PDB file of C-alpha atoms in Angstrom:
ATOM      1  CA  MET A 267     -27.230  36.278  10.529  1.00  0.00           C
ATOM      2  CA  LEU A 268     -25.711  33.230  12.252  1.00  0.00           C
ATOM      3  CA  ASP A 269     -28.566  32.775  14.738  1.00  0.00           C
ATOM      4  CA  PRO A 270     -29.992  29.642  13.033  1.00  0.00           C
ATOM      5  CA  TYR A 271     -26.673  27.848  13.650  1.00  0.00           C
ATOM      6  CA  LEU A 272     -26.609  28.546  17.399  1.00  0.00           C
ATOM      7  CA  PRO A 273     -28.398  25.294  18.407  1.00  0.00           C
ATOM      8  CA  LEU A 274     -25.973  23.288  16.280  1.00  0.00           C
ATOM      9  CA  VAL A 275     -22.946  24.994  17.831  1.00  0.00           C
ATOM     10  CA  LEU A 276     -24.382  24.422  21.313  1.00  0.00           C
ATOM     11  CA  LEU A 277     -24.968  20.751  20.525  1.00  0.00           C
ATOM     12  CA  PHE A 278     -21.351  20.320  19.378  1.00  0.00           C
ATOM     13  CA  ALA A 279     -20.105  22.151  22.489  1.00  0.00           C
ATOM     14  CA  LEU A 280     -22.250  19.921  24.717  1.00  0.00           C
ATOM     15  CA  ALA A 281     -20.969  16.778  22.959  1.00  0.00           C
ATOM     16  CA  GLY A 282     -17.369  17.933  23.309  1.00  0.00           C
ATOM     17  CA  ALA A 283     -17.836  18.763  26.984  1.00  0.00           C
ATOM     18  CA  PHE A 284     -19.413  15.363  27.632  1.00  0.00           C
ATOM     19  CA  ALA A 285     -16.558  13.561  25.854  1.00  0.00           C
ATOM     20  CA  LEU A 286     -13.929  15.547  27.755  1.00  0.00           C
ATOM     21  CA  PHE A 287     -15.702  14.938  31.059  1.00  0.00           C
ATOM     22  CA  SER A 288     -16.014  11.188  30.369  1.00  0.00           C
ATOM     23  CA  VAL A 289     -12.337  10.797  29.546  1.00  0.00           C
ATOM     24  CA  THR A 290     -11.103  12.774  32.532  1.00  0.00           C
ATOM     25  CA  ALA A 291     -13.535  11.273  35.080  1.00  0.00           C
ATOM     26  CA  ALA A 292     -13.120   7.605  34.082  1.00  0.00           C
ATOM     27  CA  PRO A 293      -9.839   6.946  35.946  1.00  0.00           C
ATOM     28  CA  TYR A 294     -11.289   8.366  39.158  1.00  0.00           C
ATOM     29  CA  VAL A 295     -14.643   6.577  39.235  1.00  0.00           C
ATOM     30  CA  GLY A 296     -13.716   3.273  37.543  1.00  0.00           C
ATOM     31  CA  PRO A 297     -12.650   0.093  39.362  1.00  0.00           C
ATOM     32  CA  ARG A 298      -8.960  -0.362  40.132  1.00  0.00           C
ATOM     33  CA  ARG A 299      -8.772  -4.155  40.413  1.00  0.00           C
ATOM     34  CA  TYR A 300      -6.164  -5.195  37.879  1.00  0.00           C
ATOM     35  CA  ASN A 301      -4.897  -8.713  37.399  1.00  0.00           C
ATOM     36  CA  ARG A 302      -2.817 -10.526  34.802  1.00  0.00           C
ATOM     37  CA  ALA A 303      -5.826 -11.973  32.976  1.00  0.00           C
ATOM     38  CA  LYS A 304      -7.296  -8.534  32.322  1.00  0.00           C
ATOM     39  CA  LEU A 305      -4.028  -7.192  30.933  1.00  0.00           C
ATOM     40  CA  ASP A 306      -3.388 -10.127  28.559  1.00  0.00           C
ATOM     41  CA  SER A 307      -4.620 -10.163  25.006  1.00  0.00           C
ATOM     42  CA  TYR A 308      -7.725 -12.224  24.324  1.00  0.00           C
ATOM     43  CA  GLU A 309      -8.014 -14.631  21.403  1.00  0.00           C
ATOM     44  CA  CYS A 310     -11.347 -16.447  21.590  1.00  0.00           C
ATOM     45  CA  GLY A 311     -10.645 -18.098  24.922  1.00  0.00           C
ATOM     46  CA  ILE A 312      -7.399 -19.826  23.907  1.00  0.00           C
ATOM     47  CA  GLU A 313      -3.859 -18.928  24.801  1.00  0.00           C
ATOM     48  CA  PRO A 314      -2.454 -16.373  22.333  1.00  0.00           C
ATOM     49  CA  SER A 315       0.214 -17.719  20.022  1.00  0.00           C
ATOM     50  CA  PRO A 316       3.030 -15.664  18.526  1.00  0.00           C
ATOM     51  CA  GLN A 317       2.439 -17.055  14.995  1.00  0.00           C
ATOM     52  CA  PRO A 318      -0.570 -18.566  13.282  1.00  0.00           C
ATOM     53  CA  VAL A 319      -0.643 -22.327  13.690  1.00  0.00           C
ATOM     54  CA  VAL A 320      -1.637 -23.022  10.077  1.00  0.00           C
ATOM     55  CA  GLY A 321       1.176 -23.034   7.524  1.00  0.00           C
ATOM     56  CA  ALA A 322       4.137 -22.201   9.783  1.00  0.00           C
ATOM     57  CA  GLY A 323       3.420 -18.475  10.029  1.00  0.00           C
ATOM     58  CA  ARG A 324       1.414 -18.073   6.824  1.00  0.00           C
ATOM     59  CA  MET A 325      -2.134 -16.795   6.831  1.00  0.00           C
ATOM     60  CA  PRO A 326      -4.621 -18.957   4.930  1.00  0.00           C
ATOM     61  CA  ILE A 327      -5.956 -17.428   1.713  1.00  0.00           C
ATOM     62  CA  ALA A 328      -9.512 -17.718   3.072  1.00  0.00           C
ATOM     63  CA  TYR A 329      -8.930 -14.619   5.223  1.00  0.00           C
ATOM     64  CA  TYR A 330      -8.052 -12.523   2.198  1.00  0.00           C
ATOM     65  CA  LEU A 331     -10.973 -13.887   0.193  1.00  0.00           C
ATOM     66  CA  THR A 332     -13.338 -13.082   3.036  1.00  0.00           C
ATOM     67  CA  ALA A 333     -11.956  -9.542   3.180  1.00  0.00           C
ATOM     68  CA  MET A 334     -12.337  -9.261  -0.589  1.00  0.00           C
ATOM     69  CA  LEU A 335     -15.950 -10.404  -0.330  1.00  0.00           C
ATOM     70  CA  PHE A 336     -16.679  -7.823   2.334  1.00  0.00           C
ATOM     71  CA  ILE A 337     -15.161  -5.018   0.272  1.00  0.00           C
ATOM     72  CA  LEU A 338     -16.859  -6.237  -2.891  1.00  0.00           C
ATOM     73  CA  PHE A 339     -20.361  -6.295  -1.446  1.00  0.00           C
ATOM     74  CA  ASP A 340     -19.800  -3.128   0.560  1.00  0.00           C
ATOM     75  CA  ILE A 341     -18.769  -1.156  -2.518  1.00  0.00           C
ATOM     76  CA  GLU A 342     -21.589  -2.709  -4.505  1.00  0.00           C
ATOM     77  CA  MET A 343     -24.183  -1.470  -2.034  1.00  0.00           C
ATOM     78  CA  VAL A 344     -22.587   1.969  -1.809  1.00  0.00           C
ATOM     79  CA  PHE A 345     -23.006   2.426  -5.558  1.00  0.00           C
ATOM     80  CA  LEU A 346     -26.288   0.569  -6.143  1.00  0.00           C
ATOM     81  CA  TYR A 347     -28.331   2.307  -3.450  1.00  0.00           C
ATOM     82  CA  PRO A 348     -27.944   5.865  -4.841  1.00  0.00           C
ATOM     83  CA  PHE A 349     -28.648   4.520  -8.322  1.00  0.00           C
ATOM     84  CA  ALA A 350     -31.859   2.901  -7.100  1.00  0.00           C
ATOM     85  CA  VAL A 351     -32.948   6.158  -5.501  1.00  0.00           C
ATOM     86  CA  SER A 352     -32.358   8.319  -8.593  1.00  0.00           C
ATOM     87  CA  ALA A 353     -32.737   5.814 -11.457  1.00  0.00           C
ATOM     88  CA  ASP A 354     -35.480   7.798 -13.195  1.00  0.00           C
ATOM     89  CA  LEU A 355     -33.357  10.973 -13.271  1.00  0.00           C
ATOM     90  CA  LEU A 356     -30.317   9.237 -14.784  1.00  0.00           C
ATOM     91  CA  GLY A 357     -32.157   7.708 -17.709  1.00  0.00           C
ATOM     92  CA  LEU A 358     -30.408   5.528 -20.284  1.00  0.00           C
ATOM     93  CA  PHE A 359     -26.937   6.811 -19.343  1.00  0.00           C
ATOM     94  CA  GLY A 360     -27.415   5.669 -15.742  1.00  0.00           C
ATOM     95  CA  LEU A 361     -28.708   2.294 -16.875  1.00  0.00           C
ATOM     96  CA  VAL A 362     -25.660   1.695 -19.094  1.00  0.00           C
ATOM     97  CA  GLU A 363     -23.286   2.766 -16.344  1.00  0.00           C
ATOM     98  CA  ILE A 364     -24.893   0.540 -13.717  1.00  0.00           C
ATOM     99  CA  VAL A 365     -24.859  -2.437 -16.091  1.00  0.00           C
ATOM    100  CA  LEU A 366     -21.115  -1.874 -16.669  1.00  0.00           C
ATOM    101  CA  PHE A 367     -20.612  -1.643 -12.922  1.00  0.00           C
ATOM    102  CA  ILE A 368     -22.529  -4.863 -12.297  1.00  0.00           C
ATOM    103  CA  VAL A 369     -20.431  -6.613 -14.963  1.00  0.00           C
ATOM    104  CA  ALA A 370     -17.218  -5.437 -13.248  1.00  0.00           C
ATOM    105  CA  VAL A 371     -18.515  -6.574  -9.864  1.00  0.00           C
ATOM    106  CA  GLY A 372     -19.554  -9.847 -11.482  1.00  0.00           C
ATOM    107  CA  PHE A 373     -15.962 -10.515 -12.560  1.00  0.00           C
ATOM    108  CA  ALA A 374     -14.773 -10.075  -8.979  1.00  0.00           C
ATOM    109  CA  TYR A 375     -17.611 -12.265  -7.719  1.00  0.00           C
ATOM    110  CA  VAL A 376     -16.709 -15.048 -10.171  1.00  0.00           C
ATOM    111  CA  TYR A 377     -13.038 -14.790  -9.142  1.00  0.00           C
ATOM    112  CA  VAL A 378     -13.901 -15.228  -5.463  1.00  0.00           C
ATOM    113  CA  TRP A 379     -16.311 -18.039  -6.299  1.00  0.00           C
ATOM    114  CA  ARG A 380     -13.703 -19.946  -8.339  1.00  0.00           C
ATOM    115  CA  ARG A 381     -11.057 -19.488  -5.636  1.00  0.00           C
ATOM    116  CA  GLY A 382     -13.372 -21.073  -3.056  1.00  0.00           C
ATOM    117  CA  GLY A 383     -14.210 -17.944  -1.094  1.00  0.00           C
ATOM    118  CA  LEU A 384     -17.881 -18.875  -0.883  1.00  0.00           C
ATOM    119  CA  ASP A 385     -17.268 -22.377   0.479  1.00  0.00           C
ATOM    120  CA  TRP A 386     -17.798 -21.841   4.209  1.00  0.00           C
ATOM    121  CA  ASN A 387     -16.211 -24.809   5.918  1.00  0.00           C
TER     122      ASN A 387
END
């Protein structure tokens, strides 16, 4: 009864064995040449600073607006793609719902636009 699932179980067992082997074998076969530069944190080729230079420890609002843009467009695609695939099955109800969704996303887009999140300087 469970015979069709045997290849899947074997594939998961093989993947788990490979992962376990890779983790346990890496310290033995990898290079052991450590120096201070490899153990330090890396920040785009400059010396790491304890606090951000801009604003005496404050993060500029552009970082948060960029994160908001990423989340906004990510969520938009997650909801628009399934709608595009099954638009004919949803009918008028689906059309109304997607228009309401686009209006809500539009409000967030206008907010980011007015706050300067789209001005890449």
